[in-house]
Amino acid sequence: MFDVKLEVSNLLASKISDVDQQQIYDMLETPPNPEMGDLALPCFKLSRILRKPPVQIAQDLAAAIPENENIERVENVSGYLNIFLNKSQFINKVLSHILKAGETYGSSDMGKGKNIVIDYSSPNIAKPFHVGHLRSTAIGNSLYRIFEFMGYNCIGINYLGDWGTQFGKLITAYKKWGNEQAVKEGLIKELVALYVKFHQEAEKDPSLEDEARQWFVRLEQGDEEARSLWKWFIEISLEEYQKVYDLLDVKFDSYNGESFFNDKMEPVIKELEEKGLLKESQGARIVDLEEDGMPPCLILKSDGSTLYATRDITAAIYRKNTYNFDKCIYVTGVSQSLHFRQWFKVIEKMGYEWHKDLYHVPFGTVSIGGEKLATRTGNVVLLEEILSKAIEKTLETIELKNPHLENKHEVAKQMGVGAVIFSDLYSNRIKDVSFSWDEVLNFDGETGPYVQYTHARACSVLRKAADAGAELDGAFDSSLLSSKEEYQLVKILAGFPDKVKQALENLEPSILTRYLVDVAQDFNRFYHEHSILVDDEALRNARLALVQAAKLTLSIGLRLIGLHAPERV
RNA sequence: GCGUCUGUAGCUCAGUGGAUAGAGCGUUCGACUCCGACUCGAAAGGCCGCAGGUUCAACUCCUGUCAGACGCACCA
């Protein structure tokens, strides 16, 4: 991809002494208003270096910059050097590049040979998959696609919550009040009911807790009955999760959950011991983090059993050994931030240089009606329910607007699910979200369906053009795209590669989500103002090239945030 | 109490030190004999929580403060 800023900064640097090209490059910015130019150099910082007033610098530069291939003219306005690009040249370069790059537009090989581990979704077995899990799943999946697009080899891990004392409770409850038939019919719903009943009964009869503990001990010791029930619960849960993953079009490369590390923690504890990091405190074994300004990291309970930090440390070491990752990314709620800071620090204290490659990607908390989500109190909305309602609503719209659409059920699925994912990835991930049916089912404005519709609209025009025998052979006269709507659309399309990079660097898919809305808006303005399929063949071809470039960018971008881009909706 | 995060238009949110702070929803007005109106245009709506400081320049950085969320030892 050619880089105008690079070319312009080179030219400017050659006119300014004592400042190198990179500095100029970093100073160049986009003016707030297109009438002020395409690029601007604020000259205030240069003022100190050159010991001249900013206005003077801008003036001198304006006089020193000759017209050339790239630059149409420059102006100095109160200390800013405003640069107007040669529009036709710019449009030509951008569109040629996009059309040539095709499906690879915006991609790179920066990650070649590097492995990225992404830990996301990670639901707790025997618990329903609700809105809260969507965030981790959607963000993780998008990061996976973005890194892959940039040449990295990604390993998606669903770190299932498939171990812990809750299984003792579940087995106890099942033995007491459950039966095979009811679980086979009710699936997770029945498991949750058993779990809830356990807690209700345990309030009256505390001996149930002992019984649960015993069952968990039997499970740990490999008791056959306990293990087969445990495996069965996992099986049931995974089957249900898989339905959701299929709908979301999300995949994993590994399902190694917590239980996978049961037999791998002991050497790690030994290692911590040998490195002198373990300390005894109130009967438990901890890594003291006082000098790091954090509470201690608990490694072993006073009864000698392990904790989640133990498991996470073990898993990280295992992943480093197995995948030799360049980065290992954990997509979990912000409430776990301290936990991650703590055990990342423990990895550092163990002497592992790669502690700096561990990233916690936190996201804000989901609530419903001001209350926290809680399986036990029933304050949850199941993701499946949301998805099916969204799909249903989309289907209604299709029946209304385009009843003869061939694969309407497939399209309704892609748009309905897309709407849900899109709204989840729309704002910065750190923001708390309050779930509301009205918002999730509102498809107007800055939404997935809006972007998908825009993409389909572009496809439709291209289809019509192809039917009429127009050929898109890459040749077009960029000087014919002279309106401000056309230029604006080209400019936003040119920014795509940088947006992908930003999303990757900030581990923030919302950067792309919002970018797509901007593209769709600019496309629709252009579409509204100008006829594309005009009689003038040269003009038609130029506009078709622009439509094709926009269509490509939209479809690639949608894919990167985990959405489909149907050609007809 | 300590720590982290968040406070921008009525609502939901953008804005990684630069010029006049932007979108969508909602409200009001307007555009379909026209390539798909799930579209587009216009208007109204702002002490950027508050107070100091740094800087030529602060919504952006620093300090304090208020409000909310989350976390702070044997759950994950």
Short mmCIF file of C-alpha atoms in Angstrom, two decimals, chain A residues 71-480:
data_model
loop_
_atom_site.label_atom_id
_atom_site.label_comp_id
_atom_site.label_asym_id
_atom_site.label_seq_id
_atom_site.Cartn_x
_atom_site.Cartn_y
_atom_site.Cartn_z
CA ILE A 71 0.20 17.58 -3.96
CA GLU A 72 -2.19 19.94 -5.63
CA ARG A 73 -1.51 22.94 -3.43
CA VAL A 74 -0.64 23.97 0.11
CA GLU A 75 -1.92 26.80 2.27
CA ASN A 76 -0.76 28.32 5.47
CA VAL A 77 -3.47 29.11 7.98
CA SER A 78 -2.54 30.51 11.36
CA GLY A 79 0.38 28.24 12.06
CA TYR A 80 -0.88 25.24 10.15
CA LEU A 81 0.42 24.09 6.82
CA ASN A 82 -2.61 22.65 5.08
CA ILE A 83 -1.98 20.26 2.27
CA PHE A 84 -4.40 19.51 -0.52
CA LEU A 85 -3.65 16.29 -2.33
CA ASN A 86 -3.97 15.77 -6.00
CA LYS A 87 -7.39 14.14 -5.80
CA SER A 88 -7.31 12.28 -9.05
CA GLN A 89 -3.89 10.80 -8.29
CA PHE A 90 -4.94 9.85 -4.81
CA ILE A 91 -8.18 8.23 -5.90
CA ASN A 92 -6.39 6.37 -8.63
CA LYS A 93 -3.78 4.97 -6.28
CA VAL A 94 -6.24 3.99 -3.57
CA LEU A 95 -8.78 2.31 -5.81
CA SER A 96 -6.16 0.54 -7.94
CA HIS A 97 -4.58 -0.79 -4.82
CA ILE A 98 -7.83 -2.03 -3.29
CA LEU A 99 -9.03 -3.69 -6.48
CA LYS A 100 -5.68 -5.35 -6.98
CA ALA A 101 -5.44 -6.51 -3.38
CA GLY A 102 -8.99 -7.85 -3.41
CA GLU A 103 -9.75 -10.04 -0.42
CA THR A 104 -6.33 -9.29 1.03
CA TYR A 105 -6.92 -5.53 1.24
CA GLY A 106 -5.75 -4.37 4.66
CA SER A 107 -3.94 -7.59 5.49
CA SER A 108 -0.24 -7.97 6.11
CA ASP A 109 2.38 -10.53 6.92
CA MET A 110 3.59 -8.77 10.03
CA GLY A 111 2.71 -11.86 12.08
CA LYS A 112 4.42 -14.37 9.87
CA GLY A 113 5.80 -17.24 11.90
CA LYS A 114 4.33 -15.95 15.15
CA ASN A 115 1.82 -17.77 17.30
CA ILE A 116 -0.95 -16.06 19.21
CA VAL A 117 -2.88 -17.90 21.89
CA ILE A 118 -6.32 -16.49 22.57
CA ASP A 119 -8.31 -17.70 25.55
CA TYR A 120 -11.98 -16.78 25.14
CA SER A 121 -15.56 -17.78 25.77
CA SER A 122 -14.64 -20.29 28.50
CA PRO A 123 -18.09 -21.01 29.97
CA ASN A 124 -18.64 -22.95 33.16
CA ILE A 125 -19.92 -26.45 32.58
CA ALA A 126 -23.49 -27.08 33.66
CA LYS A 127 -24.28 -23.38 33.51
CA PRO A 128 -26.37 -21.88 30.74
CA PHE A 129 -24.71 -19.78 28.03
CA HIS A 130 -26.03 -16.29 28.60
CA VAL A 131 -25.45 -12.70 27.45
CA GLY A 132 -22.47 -12.40 29.75
CA HIS A 133 -20.58 -15.07 27.84
CA LEU A 134 -21.27 -13.43 24.54
CA ARG A 135 -18.79 -10.65 25.19
CA SER A 136 -15.80 -12.89 25.73
CA THR A 137 -16.79 -15.03 22.78
CA ALA A 138 -17.39 -12.18 20.36
CA ILE A 139 -14.29 -10.20 21.32
CA GLY A 140 -12.04 -13.26 21.32
CA ASN A 141 -13.36 -14.46 18.01
CA SER A 142 -12.83 -11.07 16.41
CA LEU A 143 -9.28 -10.79 17.75
CA TYR A 144 -8.62 -14.26 16.38
CA ARG A 145 -9.73 -13.16 12.92
CA ILE A 146 -7.83 -9.88 13.06
CA PHE A 147 -4.56 -11.52 14.09
CA GLU A 148 -5.00 -14.22 11.47
CA PHE A 149 -5.61 -11.54 8.85
CA MET A 150 -2.32 -9.94 9.83
CA GLY A 151 -0.43 -13.13 9.21
CA TYR A 152 -0.32 -14.60 12.70
CA ASN A 153 -1.02 -18.21 13.45
CA CYS A 154 -3.78 -18.24 16.05
CA ILE A 155 -4.68 -20.85 18.62
CA GLY A 156 -8.15 -20.32 20.03
CA ILE A 157 -8.64 -21.94 23.39
CA ASN A 158 -11.93 -22.54 25.11
CA TYR A 159 -10.73 -22.83 28.68
CA LEU A 160 -13.80 -24.63 29.97
CA GLY A 161 -14.74 -24.35 33.63
CA ASP A 162 -14.96 -28.09 33.88
CA TRP A 163 -13.57 -28.67 37.38
CA GLY A 164 -14.24 -27.62 40.91
CA THR A 165 -16.32 -28.26 43.98
CA GLN A 166 -19.52 -27.42 42.14
CA PHE A 167 -19.31 -30.86 40.57
CA GLY A 168 -19.49 -32.43 44.01
CA LYS A 169 -22.67 -30.46 44.60
CA LEU A 170 -24.08 -31.37 41.25
CA ILE A 171 -23.42 -35.07 41.70
CA THR A 172 -24.94 -34.99 45.18
CA ALA A 173 -28.03 -33.23 43.88
CA TYR A 174 -28.33 -35.58 40.96
CA LYS A 175 -28.08 -38.65 43.18
CA LYS A 176 -30.69 -37.29 45.54
CA TRP A 177 -33.28 -35.65 43.34
CA GLY A 178 -32.32 -36.22 39.72
CA ASN A 179 -32.72 -38.96 37.22
CA GLU A 180 -31.31 -39.83 33.83
CA GLN A 181 -34.52 -39.20 31.94
CA ALA A 182 -35.07 -35.72 33.36
CA VAL A 183 -31.50 -34.65 32.58
CA LYS A 184 -31.68 -36.05 29.06
CA GLU A 185 -34.79 -34.01 28.44
CA GLY A 186 -33.97 -30.86 30.37
CA LEU A 187 -30.23 -30.79 29.65
CA ILE A 188 -28.48 -27.77 31.16
CA LYS A 189 -31.76 -26.41 32.40
CA GLU A 190 -32.21 -29.52 34.51
CA LEU A 191 -28.61 -29.38 35.73
CA VAL A 192 -29.11 -25.79 36.83
CA ALA A 193 -32.35 -26.75 38.57
CA LEU A 194 -30.48 -29.45 40.47
CA TYR A 195 -27.73 -27.01 41.37
CA VAL A 196 -30.20 -24.43 42.63
CA LYS A 197 -32.08 -27.07 44.61
CA PHE A 198 -28.84 -28.14 46.21
CA HIS A 199 -28.24 -24.64 47.53
CA GLN A 200 -31.79 -24.32 48.82
CA GLU A 201 -31.65 -27.66 50.62
CA ALA A 202 -28.13 -27.06 51.92
CA GLU A 203 -29.36 -24.02 53.83
CA LYS A 204 -31.64 -26.27 55.83
CA ASP A 205 -29.31 -29.23 55.99
CA PRO A 206 -25.60 -28.30 56.11
CA SER A 207 -24.59 -31.96 55.98
CA LEU A 208 -25.23 -31.78 52.25
CA GLU A 209 -22.12 -29.68 51.91
CA ASP A 210 -20.07 -32.48 53.45
CA GLU A 211 -21.61 -34.93 51.11
CA ALA A 212 -20.73 -32.70 48.16
CA ARG A 213 -17.17 -32.40 49.36
CA GLN A 214 -16.93 -36.16 49.58
CA TRP A 215 -18.20 -36.56 46.05
CA PHE A 216 -15.66 -34.09 44.81
CA VAL A 217 -12.89 -36.00 46.59
CA ARG A 218 -14.12 -39.19 44.92
CA LEU A 219 -14.07 -37.38 41.58
CA GLU A 220 -10.50 -36.26 42.18
CA GLN A 221 -9.46 -39.76 43.11
CA GLY A 222 -10.89 -41.16 39.90
CA ASP A 223 -13.93 -42.89 41.34
CA GLU A 224 -15.69 -44.46 38.39
CA GLU A 225 -19.24 -43.35 39.16
CA ALA A 226 -18.18 -39.80 39.91
CA ARG A 227 -16.10 -39.59 36.76
CA SER A 228 -18.74 -40.93 34.46
CA LEU A 229 -21.34 -38.49 35.81
CA TRP A 230 -18.84 -35.65 35.48
CA LYS A 231 -18.08 -36.62 31.89
CA TRP A 232 -21.76 -36.86 31.13
CA PHE A 233 -22.43 -33.35 32.47
CA ILE A 234 -19.64 -32.01 30.31
CA GLU A 235 -20.95 -33.79 27.27
CA ILE A 236 -24.43 -32.38 27.75
CA SER A 237 -23.10 -28.88 28.27
CA LEU A 238 -20.75 -28.93 25.30
CA GLU A 239 -23.52 -30.09 23.01
CA GLU A 240 -25.60 -27.13 23.98
CA TYR A 241 -22.70 -24.69 23.73
CA GLN A 242 -21.89 -26.05 20.33
CA LYS A 243 -25.31 -25.02 19.08
CA VAL A 244 -24.56 -21.45 20.10
CA TYR A 245 -21.06 -21.55 18.61
CA ASP A 246 -22.51 -22.82 15.33
CA LEU A 247 -24.96 -19.95 15.26
CA LEU A 248 -22.22 -17.45 16.06
CA ASP A 249 -19.83 -19.14 13.63
CA VAL A 250 -17.15 -19.36 16.29
CA LYS A 251 -14.53 -22.07 16.43
CA PHE A 252 -11.79 -23.19 18.79
CA ASP A 253 -8.57 -25.06 18.30
CA SER A 254 -8.50 -26.46 21.81
CA TYR A 255 -11.03 -27.25 24.49
CA ASN A 256 -8.46 -27.92 27.19
CA GLY A 257 -10.32 -26.73 30.26
CA GLU A 258 -9.39 -26.50 33.89
CA SER A 259 -9.47 -30.25 34.44
CA PHE A 260 -6.78 -30.72 31.82
CA PHE A 261 -4.28 -29.19 34.22
CA ASN A 262 -5.15 -31.29 37.26
CA ASP A 263 -2.05 -33.44 36.98
CA LYS A 264 0.23 -30.65 35.81
CA MET A 265 0.20 -28.32 38.77
CA GLU A 266 2.45 -30.21 41.15
CA PRO A 267 5.70 -29.57 39.25
CA VAL A 268 4.80 -25.90 39.07
CA ILE A 269 4.21 -25.71 42.81
CA LYS A 270 7.55 -27.42 43.27
CA GLU A 271 9.18 -24.91 40.98
CA LEU A 272 7.68 -22.01 42.94
CA GLU A 273 9.02 -23.64 46.07
CA GLU A 274 12.49 -24.10 44.63
CA LYS A 275 12.61 -20.52 43.46
CA GLY A 276 11.86 -19.42 47.00
CA LEU A 277 8.66 -17.67 46.09
CA LEU A 278 6.26 -19.59 48.31
CA LYS A 279 5.53 -18.28 51.75
CA GLU A 280 3.28 -19.57 54.46
CA SER A 281 0.53 -17.28 55.64
CA GLN A 282 -2.45 -18.13 57.79
CA GLY A 283 -1.97 -21.78 56.94
CA ALA A 284 -2.05 -21.17 53.21
CA ARG A 285 0.82 -20.97 50.74
CA ILE A 286 1.15 -17.66 48.97
CA VAL A 287 3.42 -15.60 46.78
CA ASP A 288 3.91 -12.33 48.57
CA LEU A 289 3.34 -9.33 46.32
CA GLU A 290 3.54 -6.57 48.86
CA GLU A 291 6.55 -4.94 47.23
CA ASP A 292 4.50 -4.83 44.04
CA GLY A 293 1.63 -3.11 45.77
CA MET A 294 -0.73 -6.01 45.43
CA PRO A 295 -2.38 -8.46 47.78
CA PRO A 296 -0.68 -11.87 47.90
CA CYS A 297 -1.33 -14.46 45.23
CA LEU A 298 -2.82 -17.59 46.81
CA ILE A 299 -1.26 -20.77 45.48
CA LEU A 300 -2.41 -23.44 47.94
CA LYS A 301 -5.31 -23.40 50.37
CA SER A 302 -4.65 -24.27 53.99
CA ASP A 303 -5.97 -27.77 53.25
CA GLY A 304 -3.32 -28.12 50.55
CA SER A 305 -5.63 -27.92 47.55
CA THR A 306 -4.98 -25.69 44.57
CA LEU A 307 -6.64 -22.47 43.50
CA TYR A 308 -7.42 -20.81 40.22
CA ALA A 309 -4.18 -18.85 40.20
CA THR A 310 -2.30 -22.14 40.51
CA ARG A 311 -4.15 -23.44 37.52
CA ASP A 312 -3.70 -20.29 35.46
CA ILE A 313 0.04 -20.21 36.10
CA THR A 314 0.31 -23.87 35.18
CA ALA A 315 -1.77 -23.38 32.04
CA ALA A 316 0.34 -20.40 30.96
CA ILE A 317 3.56 -22.38 31.30
CA TYR A 318 2.00 -25.29 29.44
CA ARG A 319 0.86 -22.99 26.65
CA LYS A 320 4.27 -21.38 26.37
CA ASN A 321 5.90 -24.81 26.09
CA THR A 322 3.30 -26.14 23.68
CA TYR A 323 2.71 -23.18 21.39
CA ASN A 324 5.72 -20.95 22.01
CA PHE A 325 3.36 -18.01 21.76
CA ASP A 326 4.29 -14.50 20.78
CA LYS A 327 1.33 -13.32 22.82
CA CYS A 328 -1.12 -15.09 25.08
CA ILE A 329 -4.39 -13.20 25.37
CA TYR A 330 -7.08 -13.69 28.01
CA VAL A 331 -10.50 -12.30 27.22
CA THR A 332 -12.39 -12.13 30.51
CA GLY A 333 -14.46 -9.71 32.55
CA VAL A 334 -12.86 -6.67 34.11
CA SER A 335 -13.69 -8.05 37.55
CA GLN A 336 -10.75 -10.42 37.16
CA SER A 337 -8.19 -7.69 36.51
CA LEU A 338 -6.43 -7.96 39.84
CA HIS A 339 -6.24 -11.72 39.56
CA PHE A 340 -4.42 -11.45 36.23
CA ARG A 341 -2.07 -8.72 37.41
CA GLN A 342 -1.19 -10.90 40.35
CA TRP A 343 -0.33 -14.11 38.59
CA PHE A 344 1.34 -12.30 35.66
CA LYS A 345 3.62 -10.89 38.34
CA VAL A 346 4.23 -14.37 39.72
CA ILE A 347 5.30 -15.54 36.26
CA GLU A 348 7.70 -12.59 36.17
CA LYS A 349 9.08 -13.47 39.58
CA MET A 350 9.63 -17.01 38.38
CA GLY A 351 12.07 -15.48 35.94
CA TYR A 352 10.11 -15.99 32.77
CA GLU A 353 10.90 -13.27 30.29
CA TRP A 354 7.64 -13.94 28.48
CA HIS A 355 5.54 -12.53 31.31
CA LYS A 356 5.39 -9.42 29.12
CA ASP A 357 3.62 -11.39 26.42
CA LEU A 358 0.64 -12.13 28.64
CA TYR A 359 -2.31 -9.84 28.03
CA HIS A 360 -5.53 -9.53 29.92
CA VAL A 361 -8.21 -8.11 27.65
CA PRO A 362 -10.93 -7.04 30.07
CA PHE A 363 -14.47 -6.11 29.18
CA GLY A 364 -17.19 -4.35 31.16
CA THR A 365 -19.90 -6.01 33.17
CA VAL A 366 -23.28 -6.95 31.75
CA SER A 367 -26.30 -6.28 33.90
CA ILE A 368 -30.03 -6.64 33.46
CA GLY A 369 -32.32 -4.06 34.97
CA GLY A 370 -29.52 -2.77 37.17
CA GLU A 371 -28.95 -6.23 38.65
CA LYS A 372 -25.96 -8.45 38.12
CA LEU A 373 -26.39 -11.58 36.07
CA ALA A 374 -26.83 -14.60 38.27
CA THR A 375 -27.72 -18.10 37.22
CA ARG A 376 -28.81 -18.98 40.71
CA THR A 377 -31.39 -16.25 41.08
CA GLY A 378 -32.52 -16.60 37.50
CA ASN A 379 -31.49 -13.08 36.49
CA VAL A 380 -30.18 -14.20 33.11
CA VAL A 381 -31.13 -13.95 29.49
CA LEU A 382 -30.01 -16.93 27.49
CA LEU A 383 -28.01 -16.14 24.41
CA GLU A 384 -29.95 -18.66 22.38
CA GLU A 385 -33.13 -16.81 23.19
CA ILE A 386 -31.64 -13.50 22.09
CA LEU A 387 -30.32 -14.95 18.87
CA SER A 388 -33.56 -16.65 17.96
CA LYS A 389 -35.56 -13.49 18.62
CA ALA A 390 -33.16 -11.45 16.51
CA ILE A 391 -33.37 -13.98 13.70
CA GLU A 392 -37.14 -14.03 13.90
CA LYS A 393 -37.31 -10.27 13.69
CA THR A 394 -35.00 -10.19 10.69
CA LEU A 395 -37.10 -12.79 8.95
CA GLU A 396 -40.20 -10.65 9.46
CA THR A 397 -38.45 -7.72 7.81
CA ILE A 398 -37.37 -9.86 4.89
CA GLU A 399 -40.90 -11.20 4.42
CA LEU A 400 -42.03 -7.61 4.30
CA LYS A 401 -39.37 -6.12 2.03
CA ASN A 402 -38.00 -8.94 -0.04
CA PRO A 403 -40.31 -11.99 0.24
CA HIS A 404 -38.88 -13.71 -2.82
CA LEU A 405 -35.36 -13.88 -1.46
CA GLU A 406 -34.08 -17.37 -2.11
CA ASN A 407 -32.27 -18.41 1.05
CA LYS A 408 -34.11 -16.13 3.42
CA HIS A 409 -33.68 -18.34 6.47
CA GLU A 410 -29.93 -18.42 6.06
CA VAL A 411 -29.81 -14.67 5.49
CA ALA A 412 -32.08 -14.00 8.46
CA LYS A 413 -29.70 -16.02 10.57
CA GLN A 414 -26.66 -14.14 9.32
CA MET A 415 -28.26 -10.76 9.92
CA GLY A 416 -30.02 -11.53 13.17
CA VAL A 417 -26.92 -13.05 14.72
CA GLY A 418 -24.86 -10.30 13.12
CA ALA A 419 -26.99 -7.65 14.79
CA VAL A 420 -26.34 -9.18 18.20
CA ILE A 421 -22.59 -9.57 17.72
CA PHE A 422 -22.29 -6.13 16.18
CA SER A 423 -24.00 -4.40 19.07
CA ASP A 424 -21.76 -6.29 21.48
CA LEU A 425 -18.65 -5.12 19.64
CA TYR A 426 -19.89 -1.61 19.05
CA SER A 427 -18.57 0.31 22.02
CA ASN A 428 -15.22 0.10 23.76
CA ARG A 429 -15.08 -3.25 25.45
CA ILE A 430 -14.35 -1.74 28.88
CA LYS A 431 -17.79 -0.08 29.04
CA ASP A 432 -20.36 -1.75 31.23
CA VAL A 433 -23.48 -2.74 29.35
CA SER A 434 -27.02 -2.86 30.54
CA PHE A 435 -28.88 -5.46 28.57
CA SER A 436 -32.08 -4.27 26.96
CA TRP A 437 -34.28 -6.09 24.49
CA ASP A 438 -35.17 -2.82 22.78
CA GLU A 439 -31.55 -2.08 22.05
CA VAL A 440 -30.58 -5.53 20.89
CA LEU A 441 -33.58 -5.74 18.60
CA ASN A 442 -33.24 -2.23 17.24
CA PHE A 443 -31.75 -2.52 13.75
CA ASP A 444 -31.85 1.17 12.83
CA GLY A 445 -28.84 3.42 12.72
CA GLU A 446 -25.39 2.23 13.67
CA THR A 447 -26.10 -1.48 13.58
CA GLY A 448 -24.97 -4.68 11.94
CA PRO A 449 -27.98 -4.88 9.63
CA TYR A 450 -27.29 -1.32 8.47
CA VAL A 451 -23.76 -2.24 7.42
CA GLN A 452 -24.84 -5.56 5.95
CA TYR A 453 -27.64 -3.87 4.05
CA THR A 454 -25.22 -1.33 2.66
CA HIS A 455 -22.92 -4.12 1.53
CA ALA A 456 -25.81 -5.95 -0.15
CA ARG A 457 -26.82 -2.72 -1.84
CA ALA A 458 -23.35 -2.37 -3.31
CA CYS A 459 -23.49 -5.98 -4.45
CA SER A 460 -26.81 -5.34 -6.08
CA VAL A 461 -25.45 -2.48 -8.17
CA LEU A 462 -22.44 -4.53 -9.22
CA ARG A 463 -24.72 -7.39 -10.16
CA LYS A 464 -26.89 -5.14 -12.27
CA ALA A 465 -23.82 -3.78 -13.98
CA ALA A 466 -22.53 -7.26 -14.71
CA ASP A 467 -25.93 -8.31 -16.06
CA ALA A 468 -25.82 -5.38 -18.41
CA GLY A 469 -22.47 -6.56 -19.65
CA ALA A 470 -20.27 -4.00 -17.98
CA GLU A 471 -16.76 -5.23 -17.45
CA LEU A 472 -14.71 -4.39 -14.42
CA ASP A 473 -11.25 -4.91 -15.73
CA GLY A 474 -9.58 -2.53 -13.35
CA ALA A 475 -9.34 0.30 -15.83
CA PHE A 476 -11.04 3.51 -14.83
CA ASP A 477 -10.54 7.24 -15.10
CA SER A 478 -10.15 8.52 -11.57
CA SER A 479 -10.49 12.16 -12.60
CA LEU A 480 -14.19 11.54 -13.20
#
